mmCIF file of C-alpha atoms in Angstrom:
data_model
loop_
_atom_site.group_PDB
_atom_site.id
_atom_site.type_symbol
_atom_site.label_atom_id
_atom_site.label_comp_id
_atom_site.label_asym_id
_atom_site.label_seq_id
_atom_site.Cartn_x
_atom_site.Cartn_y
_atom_site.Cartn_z
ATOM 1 C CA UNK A 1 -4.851 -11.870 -26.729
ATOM 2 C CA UNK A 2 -6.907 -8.566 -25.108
ATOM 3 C CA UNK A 3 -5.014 -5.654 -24.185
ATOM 4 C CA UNK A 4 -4.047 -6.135 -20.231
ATOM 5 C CA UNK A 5 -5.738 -3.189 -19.683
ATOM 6 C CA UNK A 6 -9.457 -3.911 -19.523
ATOM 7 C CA UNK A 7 -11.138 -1.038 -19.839
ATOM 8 C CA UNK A 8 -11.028 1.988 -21.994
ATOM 9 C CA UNK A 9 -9.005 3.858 -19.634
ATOM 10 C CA UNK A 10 -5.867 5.572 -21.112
ATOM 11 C CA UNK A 11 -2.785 3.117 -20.452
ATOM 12 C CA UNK A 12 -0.771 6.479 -20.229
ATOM 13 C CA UNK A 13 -2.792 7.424 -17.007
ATOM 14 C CA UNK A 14 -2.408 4.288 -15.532
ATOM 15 C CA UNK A 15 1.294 4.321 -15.695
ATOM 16 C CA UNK A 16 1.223 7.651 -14.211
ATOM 17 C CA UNK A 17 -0.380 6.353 -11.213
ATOM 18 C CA UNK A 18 1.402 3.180 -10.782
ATOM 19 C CA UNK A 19 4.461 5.427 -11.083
ATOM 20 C CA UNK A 20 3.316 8.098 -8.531
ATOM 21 C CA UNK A 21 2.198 5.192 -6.104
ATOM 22 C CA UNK A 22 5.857 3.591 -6.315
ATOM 23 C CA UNK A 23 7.684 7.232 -5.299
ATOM 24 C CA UNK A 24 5.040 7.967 -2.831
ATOM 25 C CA UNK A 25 5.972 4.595 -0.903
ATOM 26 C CA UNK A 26 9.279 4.436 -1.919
ATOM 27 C CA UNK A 27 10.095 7.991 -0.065
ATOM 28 C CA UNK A 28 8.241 7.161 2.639
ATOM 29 C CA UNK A 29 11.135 6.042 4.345
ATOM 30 C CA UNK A 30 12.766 9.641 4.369
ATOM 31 C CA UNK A 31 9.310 10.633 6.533
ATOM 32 C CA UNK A 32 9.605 7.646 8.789
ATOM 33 C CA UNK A 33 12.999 8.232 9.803
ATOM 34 C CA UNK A 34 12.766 12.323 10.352
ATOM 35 C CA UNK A 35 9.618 11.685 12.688
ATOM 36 C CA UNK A 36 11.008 9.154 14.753
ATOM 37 C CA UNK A 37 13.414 10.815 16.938
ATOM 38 C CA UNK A 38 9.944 12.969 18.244
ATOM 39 C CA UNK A 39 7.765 10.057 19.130
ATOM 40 C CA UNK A 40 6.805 6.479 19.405
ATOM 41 C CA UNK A 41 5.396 4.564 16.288
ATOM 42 C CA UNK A 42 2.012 4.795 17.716
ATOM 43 C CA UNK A 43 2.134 8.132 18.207
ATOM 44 C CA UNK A 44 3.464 9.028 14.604
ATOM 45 C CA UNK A 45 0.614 6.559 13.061
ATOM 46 C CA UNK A 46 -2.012 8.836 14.896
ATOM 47 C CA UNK A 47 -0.593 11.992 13.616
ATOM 48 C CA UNK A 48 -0.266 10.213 9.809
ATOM 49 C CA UNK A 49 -4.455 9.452 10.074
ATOM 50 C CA UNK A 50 -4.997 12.864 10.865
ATOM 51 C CA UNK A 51 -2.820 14.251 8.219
ATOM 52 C CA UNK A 52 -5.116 11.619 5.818
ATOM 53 C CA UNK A 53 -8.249 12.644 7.293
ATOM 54 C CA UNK A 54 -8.088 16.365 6.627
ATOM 55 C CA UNK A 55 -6.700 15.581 3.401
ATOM 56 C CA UNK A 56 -9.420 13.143 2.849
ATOM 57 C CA UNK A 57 -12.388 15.952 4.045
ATOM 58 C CA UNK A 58 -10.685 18.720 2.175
ATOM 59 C CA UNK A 59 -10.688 16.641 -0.967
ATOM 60 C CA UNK A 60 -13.871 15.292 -0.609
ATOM 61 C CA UNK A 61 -15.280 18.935 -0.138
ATOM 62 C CA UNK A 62 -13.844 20.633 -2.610
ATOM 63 C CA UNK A 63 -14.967 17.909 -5.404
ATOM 64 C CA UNK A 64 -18.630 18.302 -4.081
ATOM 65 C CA UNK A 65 -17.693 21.913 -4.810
ATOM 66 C CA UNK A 66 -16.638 21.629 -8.069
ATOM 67 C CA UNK A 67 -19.222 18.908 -8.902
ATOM 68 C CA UNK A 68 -16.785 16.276 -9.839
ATOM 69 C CA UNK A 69 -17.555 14.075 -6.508
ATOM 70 C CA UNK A 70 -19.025 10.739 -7.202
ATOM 71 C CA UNK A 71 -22.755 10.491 -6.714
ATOM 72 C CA UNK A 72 -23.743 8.128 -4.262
ATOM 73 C CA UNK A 73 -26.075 5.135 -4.929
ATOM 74 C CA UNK A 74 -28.342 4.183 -1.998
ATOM 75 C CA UNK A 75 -28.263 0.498 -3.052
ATOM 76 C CA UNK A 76 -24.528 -0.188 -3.111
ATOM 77 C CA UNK A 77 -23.300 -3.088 -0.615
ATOM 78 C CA UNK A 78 -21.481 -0.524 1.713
ATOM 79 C CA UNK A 79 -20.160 -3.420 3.693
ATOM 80 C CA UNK A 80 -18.002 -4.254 0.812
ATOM 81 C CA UNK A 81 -16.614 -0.807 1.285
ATOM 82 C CA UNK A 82 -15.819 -1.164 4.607
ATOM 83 C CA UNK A 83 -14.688 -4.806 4.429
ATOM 84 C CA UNK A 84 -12.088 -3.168 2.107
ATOM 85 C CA UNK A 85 -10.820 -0.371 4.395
ATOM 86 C CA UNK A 86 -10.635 -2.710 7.337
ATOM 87 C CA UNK A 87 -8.563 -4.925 5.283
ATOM 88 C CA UNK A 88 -6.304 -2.314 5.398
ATOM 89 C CA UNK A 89 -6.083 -0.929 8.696
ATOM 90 C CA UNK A 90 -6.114 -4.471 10.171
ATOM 91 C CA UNK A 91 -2.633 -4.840 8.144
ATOM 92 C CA UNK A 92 -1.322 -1.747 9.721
ATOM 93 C CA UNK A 93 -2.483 -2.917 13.286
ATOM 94 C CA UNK A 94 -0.446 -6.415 12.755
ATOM 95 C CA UNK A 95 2.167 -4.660 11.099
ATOM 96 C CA UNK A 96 2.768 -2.267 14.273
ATOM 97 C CA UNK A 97 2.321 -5.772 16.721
ATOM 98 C CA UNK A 98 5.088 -7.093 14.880
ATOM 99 C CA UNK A 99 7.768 -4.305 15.056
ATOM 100 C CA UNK A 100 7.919 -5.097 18.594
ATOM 101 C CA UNK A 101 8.968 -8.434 17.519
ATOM 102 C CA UNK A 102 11.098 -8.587 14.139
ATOM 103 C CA UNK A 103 13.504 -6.229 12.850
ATOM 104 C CA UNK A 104 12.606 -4.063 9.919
ATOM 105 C CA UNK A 105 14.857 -6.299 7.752
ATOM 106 C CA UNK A 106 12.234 -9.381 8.557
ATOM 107 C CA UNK A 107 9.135 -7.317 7.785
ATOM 108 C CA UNK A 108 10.759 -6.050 4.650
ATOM 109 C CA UNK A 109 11.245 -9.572 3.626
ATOM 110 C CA UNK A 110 7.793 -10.929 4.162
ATOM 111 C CA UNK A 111 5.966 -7.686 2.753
ATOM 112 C CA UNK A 112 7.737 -8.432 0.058
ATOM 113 C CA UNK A 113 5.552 -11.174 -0.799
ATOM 114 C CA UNK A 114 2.134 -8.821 -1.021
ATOM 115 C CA UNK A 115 2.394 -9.560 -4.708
ATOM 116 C CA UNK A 116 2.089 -13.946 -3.818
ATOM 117 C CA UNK A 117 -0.717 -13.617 -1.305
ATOM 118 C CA UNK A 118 -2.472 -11.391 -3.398
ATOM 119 C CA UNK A 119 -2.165 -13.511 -6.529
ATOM 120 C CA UNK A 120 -3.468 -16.384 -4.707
ATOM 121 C CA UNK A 121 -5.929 -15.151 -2.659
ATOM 122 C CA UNK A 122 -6.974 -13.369 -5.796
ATOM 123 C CA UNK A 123 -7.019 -16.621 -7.675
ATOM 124 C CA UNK A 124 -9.362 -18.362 -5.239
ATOM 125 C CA UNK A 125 -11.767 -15.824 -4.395
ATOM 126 C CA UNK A 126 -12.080 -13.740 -7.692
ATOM 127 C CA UNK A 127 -11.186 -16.352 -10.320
ATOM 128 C CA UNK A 128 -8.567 -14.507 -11.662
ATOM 129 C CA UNK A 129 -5.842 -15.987 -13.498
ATOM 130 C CA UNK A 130 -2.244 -15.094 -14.739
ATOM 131 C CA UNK A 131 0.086 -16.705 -16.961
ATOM 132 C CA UNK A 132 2.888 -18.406 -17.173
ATOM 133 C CA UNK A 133 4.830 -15.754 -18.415
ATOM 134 C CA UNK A 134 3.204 -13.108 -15.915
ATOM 135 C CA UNK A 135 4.544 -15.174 -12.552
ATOM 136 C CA UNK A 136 7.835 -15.833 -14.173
ATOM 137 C CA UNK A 137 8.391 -11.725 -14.180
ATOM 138 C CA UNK A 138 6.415 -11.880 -10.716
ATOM 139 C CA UNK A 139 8.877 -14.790 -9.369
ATOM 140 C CA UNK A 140 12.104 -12.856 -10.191
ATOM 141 C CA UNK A 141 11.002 -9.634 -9.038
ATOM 142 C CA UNK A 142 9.993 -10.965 -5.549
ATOM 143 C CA UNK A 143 13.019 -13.051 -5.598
ATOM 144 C CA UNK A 144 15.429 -10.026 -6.231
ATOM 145 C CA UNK A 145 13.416 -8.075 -3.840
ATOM 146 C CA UNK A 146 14.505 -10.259 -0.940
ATOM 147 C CA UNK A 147 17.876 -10.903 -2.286
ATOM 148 C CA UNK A 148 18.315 -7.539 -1.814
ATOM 149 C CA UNK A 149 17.092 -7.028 1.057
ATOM 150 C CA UNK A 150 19.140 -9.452 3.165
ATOM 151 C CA UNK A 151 22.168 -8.480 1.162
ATOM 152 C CA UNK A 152 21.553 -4.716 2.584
ATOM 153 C CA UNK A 153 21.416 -5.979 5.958
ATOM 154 C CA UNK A 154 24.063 -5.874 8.436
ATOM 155 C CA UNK A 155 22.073 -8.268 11.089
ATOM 156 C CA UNK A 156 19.493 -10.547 10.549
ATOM 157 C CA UNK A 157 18.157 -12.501 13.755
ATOM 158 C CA UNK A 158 15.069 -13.922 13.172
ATOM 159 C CA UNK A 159 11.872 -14.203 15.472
ATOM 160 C CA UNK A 160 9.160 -16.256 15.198
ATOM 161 C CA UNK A 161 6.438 -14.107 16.456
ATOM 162 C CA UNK A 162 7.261 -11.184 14.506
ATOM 163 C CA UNK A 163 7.284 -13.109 11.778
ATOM 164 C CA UNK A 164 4.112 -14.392 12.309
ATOM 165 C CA UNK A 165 2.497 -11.483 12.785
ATOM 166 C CA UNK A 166 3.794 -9.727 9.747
ATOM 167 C CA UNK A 167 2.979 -12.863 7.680
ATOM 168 C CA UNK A 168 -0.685 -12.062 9.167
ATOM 169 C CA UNK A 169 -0.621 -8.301 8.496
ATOM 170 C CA UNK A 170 0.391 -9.376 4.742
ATOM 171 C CA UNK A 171 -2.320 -11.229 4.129
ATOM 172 C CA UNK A 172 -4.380 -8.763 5.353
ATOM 173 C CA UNK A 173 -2.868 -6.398 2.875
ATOM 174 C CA UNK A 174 -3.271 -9.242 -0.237
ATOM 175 C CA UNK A 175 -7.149 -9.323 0.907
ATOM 176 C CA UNK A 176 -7.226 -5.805 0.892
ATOM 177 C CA UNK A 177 -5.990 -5.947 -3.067
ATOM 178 C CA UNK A 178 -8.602 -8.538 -3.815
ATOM 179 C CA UNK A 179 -11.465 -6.676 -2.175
ATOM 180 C CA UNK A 180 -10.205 -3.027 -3.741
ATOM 181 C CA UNK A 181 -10.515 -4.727 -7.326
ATOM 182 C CA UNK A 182 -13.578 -7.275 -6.205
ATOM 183 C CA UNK A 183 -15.521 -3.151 -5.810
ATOM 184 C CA UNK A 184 -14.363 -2.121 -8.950
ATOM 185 C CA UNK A 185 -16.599 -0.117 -10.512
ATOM 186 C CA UNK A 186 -18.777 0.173 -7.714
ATOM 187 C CA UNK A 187 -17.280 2.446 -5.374
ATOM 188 C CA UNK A 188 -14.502 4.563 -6.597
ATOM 189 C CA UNK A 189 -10.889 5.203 -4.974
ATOM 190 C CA UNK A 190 -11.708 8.219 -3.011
ATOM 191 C CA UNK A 191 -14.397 6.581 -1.073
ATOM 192 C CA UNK A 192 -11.868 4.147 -0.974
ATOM 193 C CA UNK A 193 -9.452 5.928 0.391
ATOM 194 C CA UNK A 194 -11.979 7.600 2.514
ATOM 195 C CA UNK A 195 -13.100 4.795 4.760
ATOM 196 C CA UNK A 196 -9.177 3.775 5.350
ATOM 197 C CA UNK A 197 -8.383 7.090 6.568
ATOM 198 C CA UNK A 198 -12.183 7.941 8.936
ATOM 199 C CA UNK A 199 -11.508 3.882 10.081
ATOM 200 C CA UNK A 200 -7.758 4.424 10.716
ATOM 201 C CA UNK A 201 -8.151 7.788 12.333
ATOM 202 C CA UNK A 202 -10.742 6.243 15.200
ATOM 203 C CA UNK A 203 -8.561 3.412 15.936
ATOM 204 C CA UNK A 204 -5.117 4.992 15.645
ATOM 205 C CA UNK A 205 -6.590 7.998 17.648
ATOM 206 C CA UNK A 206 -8.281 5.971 20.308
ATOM 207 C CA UNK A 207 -5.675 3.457 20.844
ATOM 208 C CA UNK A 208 -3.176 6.674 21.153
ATOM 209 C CA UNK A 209 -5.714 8.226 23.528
ATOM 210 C CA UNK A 210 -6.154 4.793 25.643
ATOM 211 C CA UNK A 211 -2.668 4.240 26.168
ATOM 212 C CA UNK A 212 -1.654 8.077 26.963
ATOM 213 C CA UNK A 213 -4.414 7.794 29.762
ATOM 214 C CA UNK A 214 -3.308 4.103 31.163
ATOM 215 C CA UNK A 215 0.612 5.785 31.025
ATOM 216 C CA UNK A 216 -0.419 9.085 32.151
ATOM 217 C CA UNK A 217 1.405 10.180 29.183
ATOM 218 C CA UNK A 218 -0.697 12.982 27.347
ATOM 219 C CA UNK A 219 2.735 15.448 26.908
ATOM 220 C CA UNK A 220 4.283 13.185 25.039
ATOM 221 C CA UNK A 221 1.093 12.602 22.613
ATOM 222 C CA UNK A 222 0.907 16.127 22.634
ATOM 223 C CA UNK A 223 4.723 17.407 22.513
ATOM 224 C CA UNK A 224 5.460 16.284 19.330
ATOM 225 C CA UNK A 225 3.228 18.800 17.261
ATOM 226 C CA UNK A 226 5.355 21.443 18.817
ATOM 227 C CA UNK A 227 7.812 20.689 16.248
ATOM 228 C CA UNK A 228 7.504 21.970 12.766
ATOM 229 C CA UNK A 229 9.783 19.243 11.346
ATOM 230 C CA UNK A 230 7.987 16.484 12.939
ATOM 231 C CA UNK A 231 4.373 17.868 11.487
ATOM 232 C CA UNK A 232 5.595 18.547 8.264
ATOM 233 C CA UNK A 233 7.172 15.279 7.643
ATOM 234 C CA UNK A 234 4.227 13.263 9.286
ATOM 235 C CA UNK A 235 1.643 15.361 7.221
ATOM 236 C CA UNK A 236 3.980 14.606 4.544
ATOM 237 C CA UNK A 237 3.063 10.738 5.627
ATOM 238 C CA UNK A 238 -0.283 11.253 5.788
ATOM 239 C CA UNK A 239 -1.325 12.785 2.784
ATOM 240 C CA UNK A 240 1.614 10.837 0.442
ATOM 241 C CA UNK A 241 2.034 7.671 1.924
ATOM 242 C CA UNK A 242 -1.829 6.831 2.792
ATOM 243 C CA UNK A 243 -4.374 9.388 1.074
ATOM 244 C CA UNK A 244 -2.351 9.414 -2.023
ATOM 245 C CA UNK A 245 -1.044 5.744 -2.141
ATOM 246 C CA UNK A 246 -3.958 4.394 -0.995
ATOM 247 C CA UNK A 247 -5.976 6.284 -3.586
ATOM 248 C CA UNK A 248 -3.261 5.630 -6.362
ATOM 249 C CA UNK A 249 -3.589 1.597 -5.130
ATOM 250 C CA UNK A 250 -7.325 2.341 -5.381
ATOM 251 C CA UNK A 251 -6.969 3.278 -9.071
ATOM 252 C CA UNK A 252 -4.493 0.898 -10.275
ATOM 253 C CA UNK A 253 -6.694 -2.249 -8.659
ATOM 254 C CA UNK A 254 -9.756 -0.606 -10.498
ATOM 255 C CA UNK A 255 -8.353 -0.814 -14.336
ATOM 256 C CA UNK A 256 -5.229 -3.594 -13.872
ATOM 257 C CA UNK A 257 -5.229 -6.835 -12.544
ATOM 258 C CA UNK A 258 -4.348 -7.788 -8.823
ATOM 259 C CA UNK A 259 -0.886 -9.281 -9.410
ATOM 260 C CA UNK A 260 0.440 -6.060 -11.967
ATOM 261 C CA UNK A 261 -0.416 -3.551 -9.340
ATOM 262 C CA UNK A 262 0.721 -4.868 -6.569
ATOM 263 C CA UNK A 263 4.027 -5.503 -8.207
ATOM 264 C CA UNK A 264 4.724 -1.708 -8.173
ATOM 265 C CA UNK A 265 5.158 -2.437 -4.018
ATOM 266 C CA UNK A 266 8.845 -4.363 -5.011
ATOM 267 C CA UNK A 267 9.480 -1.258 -7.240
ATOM 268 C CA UNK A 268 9.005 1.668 -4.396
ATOM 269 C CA UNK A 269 11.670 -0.580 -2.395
ATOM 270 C CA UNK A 270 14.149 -0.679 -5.075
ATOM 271 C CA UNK A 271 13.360 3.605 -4.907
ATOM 272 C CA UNK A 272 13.839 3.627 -1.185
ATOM 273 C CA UNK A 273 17.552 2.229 -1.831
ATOM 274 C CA UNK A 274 18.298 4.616 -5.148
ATOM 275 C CA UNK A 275 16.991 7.406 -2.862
ATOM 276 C CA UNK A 276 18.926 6.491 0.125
ATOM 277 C CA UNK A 277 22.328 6.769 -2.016
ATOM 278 C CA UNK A 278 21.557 9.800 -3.884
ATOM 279 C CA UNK A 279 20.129 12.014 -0.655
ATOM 280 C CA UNK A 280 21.526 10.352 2.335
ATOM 281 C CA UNK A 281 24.647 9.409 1.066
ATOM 282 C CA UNK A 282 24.625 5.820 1.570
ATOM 283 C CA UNK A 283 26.992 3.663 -0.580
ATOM 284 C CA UNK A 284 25.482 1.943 -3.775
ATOM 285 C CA UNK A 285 27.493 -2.389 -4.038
ATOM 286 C CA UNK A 286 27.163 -4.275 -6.387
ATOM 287 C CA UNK A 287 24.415 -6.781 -5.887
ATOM 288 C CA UNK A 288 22.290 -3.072 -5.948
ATOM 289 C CA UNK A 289 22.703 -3.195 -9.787
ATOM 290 C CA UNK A 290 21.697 -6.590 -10.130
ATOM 291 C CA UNK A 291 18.738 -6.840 -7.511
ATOM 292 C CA UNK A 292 17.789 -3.398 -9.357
ATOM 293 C CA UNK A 293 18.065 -4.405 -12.891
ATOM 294 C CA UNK A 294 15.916 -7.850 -12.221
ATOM 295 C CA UNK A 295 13.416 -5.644 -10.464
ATOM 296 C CA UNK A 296 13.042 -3.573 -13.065
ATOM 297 C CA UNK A 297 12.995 -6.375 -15.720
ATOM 298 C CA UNK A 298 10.071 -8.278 -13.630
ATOM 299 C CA UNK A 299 8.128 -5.360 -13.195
ATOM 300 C CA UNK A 300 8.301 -4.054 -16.629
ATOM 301 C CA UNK A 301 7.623 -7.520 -17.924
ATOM 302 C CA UNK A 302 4.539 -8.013 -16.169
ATOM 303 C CA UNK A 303 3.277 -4.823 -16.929
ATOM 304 C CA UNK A 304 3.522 -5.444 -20.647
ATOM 305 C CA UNK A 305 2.812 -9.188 -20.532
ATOM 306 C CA UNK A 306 -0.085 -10.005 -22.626
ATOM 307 C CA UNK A 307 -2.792 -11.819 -20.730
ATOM 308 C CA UNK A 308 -7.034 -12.484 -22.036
ATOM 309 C CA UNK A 309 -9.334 -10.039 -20.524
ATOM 310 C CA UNK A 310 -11.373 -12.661 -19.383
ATOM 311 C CA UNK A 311 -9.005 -14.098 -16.738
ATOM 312 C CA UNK A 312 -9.762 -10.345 -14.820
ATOM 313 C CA UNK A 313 -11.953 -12.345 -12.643
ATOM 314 C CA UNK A 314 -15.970 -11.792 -11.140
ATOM 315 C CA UNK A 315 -16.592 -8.316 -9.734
ATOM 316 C CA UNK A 316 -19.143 -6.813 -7.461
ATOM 317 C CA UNK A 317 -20.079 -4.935 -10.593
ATOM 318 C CA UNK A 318 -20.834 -8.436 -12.219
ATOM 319 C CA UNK A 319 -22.807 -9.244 -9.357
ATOM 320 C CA UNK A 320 -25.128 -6.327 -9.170
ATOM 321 C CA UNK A 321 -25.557 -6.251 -13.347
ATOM 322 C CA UNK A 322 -23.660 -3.338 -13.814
#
């Protein structure tokens, strides 16, 4: 059996990443919550994409600087690229449609299954496989996940069109996996990353824009940036929770396979909850433990679950004879 890890890249480094993309998500919750009280989620989106977009221009500039930005090669498919940043902003729009919809609790639950949708979609359009082994670890770490969840909620009243919208948005984000590692080795995660945040910016912006002007509601687009609090915490969303964790996503689909790093998803929730009791106080039961240890054991399992190289699956890279 190959190493899991494909390539010659350091498995040290990757665990860094897949680490720092499970505590960027998994505090994102702390951001959420501090900028709501200032403005609508619309509102806070748009101020998160601009956050990502300086981040995204400073970063770029200052590699180009420093000569470590990645040359460009006029023959790359750039609709690839862009198929793979509007994966992602198109599971942020449904994502938004359905919080109007479900509760949190219900979109919780079916995000939770990112990890499923990605394995199959990733099955039938790349090739890849997984083994037995890897979707028992992948089955009891989803399984916990939503355990968990519902056992954490105090109401649960479900809604069918919220549901179905968020069931929409996640597939969106399981396509968005499969394309990020179907572009491996092509383009890398900054131009990644960059495409989310200039495509998420224009829409987020505009649609902010067009519904301020239909409401006649440009103060309160505008009010909130006259709080510190609310800018540093949605800067802190902006450059964490999508330059950052998109890049770190980036990364981890470039050198592991679809269904290890999108397993690290289930782990940022079970760091929302540990963070939650040791910050805000909020009480730790029982079922916590257990959800947490099975979480833990699934996603620690499938990281070091041996699998063949060659189920990885076809690439772009294969494609162009790279």
């Amino acid at each position: 059996m190959a190493d899991k890890l494909n390539d010659s890249e350091p498995k040290w480094k990757l665990y860094l990443v897949a680490l720092a993309f499970t505590f960027s998500i998994g505090f994102s919750f702390f951001g959420i919550k501090k900028c709501v009280p200032y403005a609508d989620t619309l509102t806070i989106l748009s101020y998160r994409y601009v956050a990502a977009l300086v981040g995204v221009i400073l970063w770029i500039g200052i590699s180009k600087m420093l000569g470590v930005y990645p040359k460009s090669e006029m023959k790359r498919p750039k609709a690839r690229l862009y198929q793979t940043a509007a994966f992602y902003i198109l599971f942020m729009i449904f994502q938004i449609l359905s919080m109007f919809f479900a509760s949190s609790i219900e979109g919780a639950i079916v995000y939770a299954m990112v990890p499923i949708f990605a394995k199959i979609i990733g099955r039938v359009v790349l090739g890849e496989k997984s083994t037995r082994l890897q979707m028992v670890f992948v089955v009891v770490t989803v399984a916990s996940l939503i355990v968990l969840i519902v056992l954490n909620a105090t109401d649960i009243s479900l809604n069918f069109k919220g549901i179905v919208f968020m069931a929409i948005g996640t597939f969106f984000m399981g396509c968005q996996n499969v394309s990020a590692r179907y572009v491996r080795g092509v383009f890398k995660p900054i131009e990644i990353t960059a495409a989310i945040a200039i495509g998420g910016s224009v829409i987020f912006i505009g649609a902010s824009l067009i519904k301020a002007a239909v409401t006649d509601s440009f103060d309160k687009l505008i009010e909130p940036a006259g709080h510190a609090d609310f800018l540093i915490w949605a800067s802190f969303l902006g450059i964490f929770c999508i330059l950052l964790s998109a890049q770190f996503m980036a990364y981890m689909l470039a050198h592991m396979e679809i269904i290890q790093s999108t397993i690290f998803n289930s782990a940022s929730t079970l760091v929302s909850v540990i963070a939650g009791a040791l910050i805000l106080g909020e009480p730790l039961c029982w079922y916590h433990y257990i959800c947490g240890a099975l979480i833990l054991t699934g996603v620690v399992g499938l990281t070091l679950a041996p699998v063949d190289s060659r189920n990885a699956g076809r690439s772009l890279s294969d494609k162009m004879g790279k």
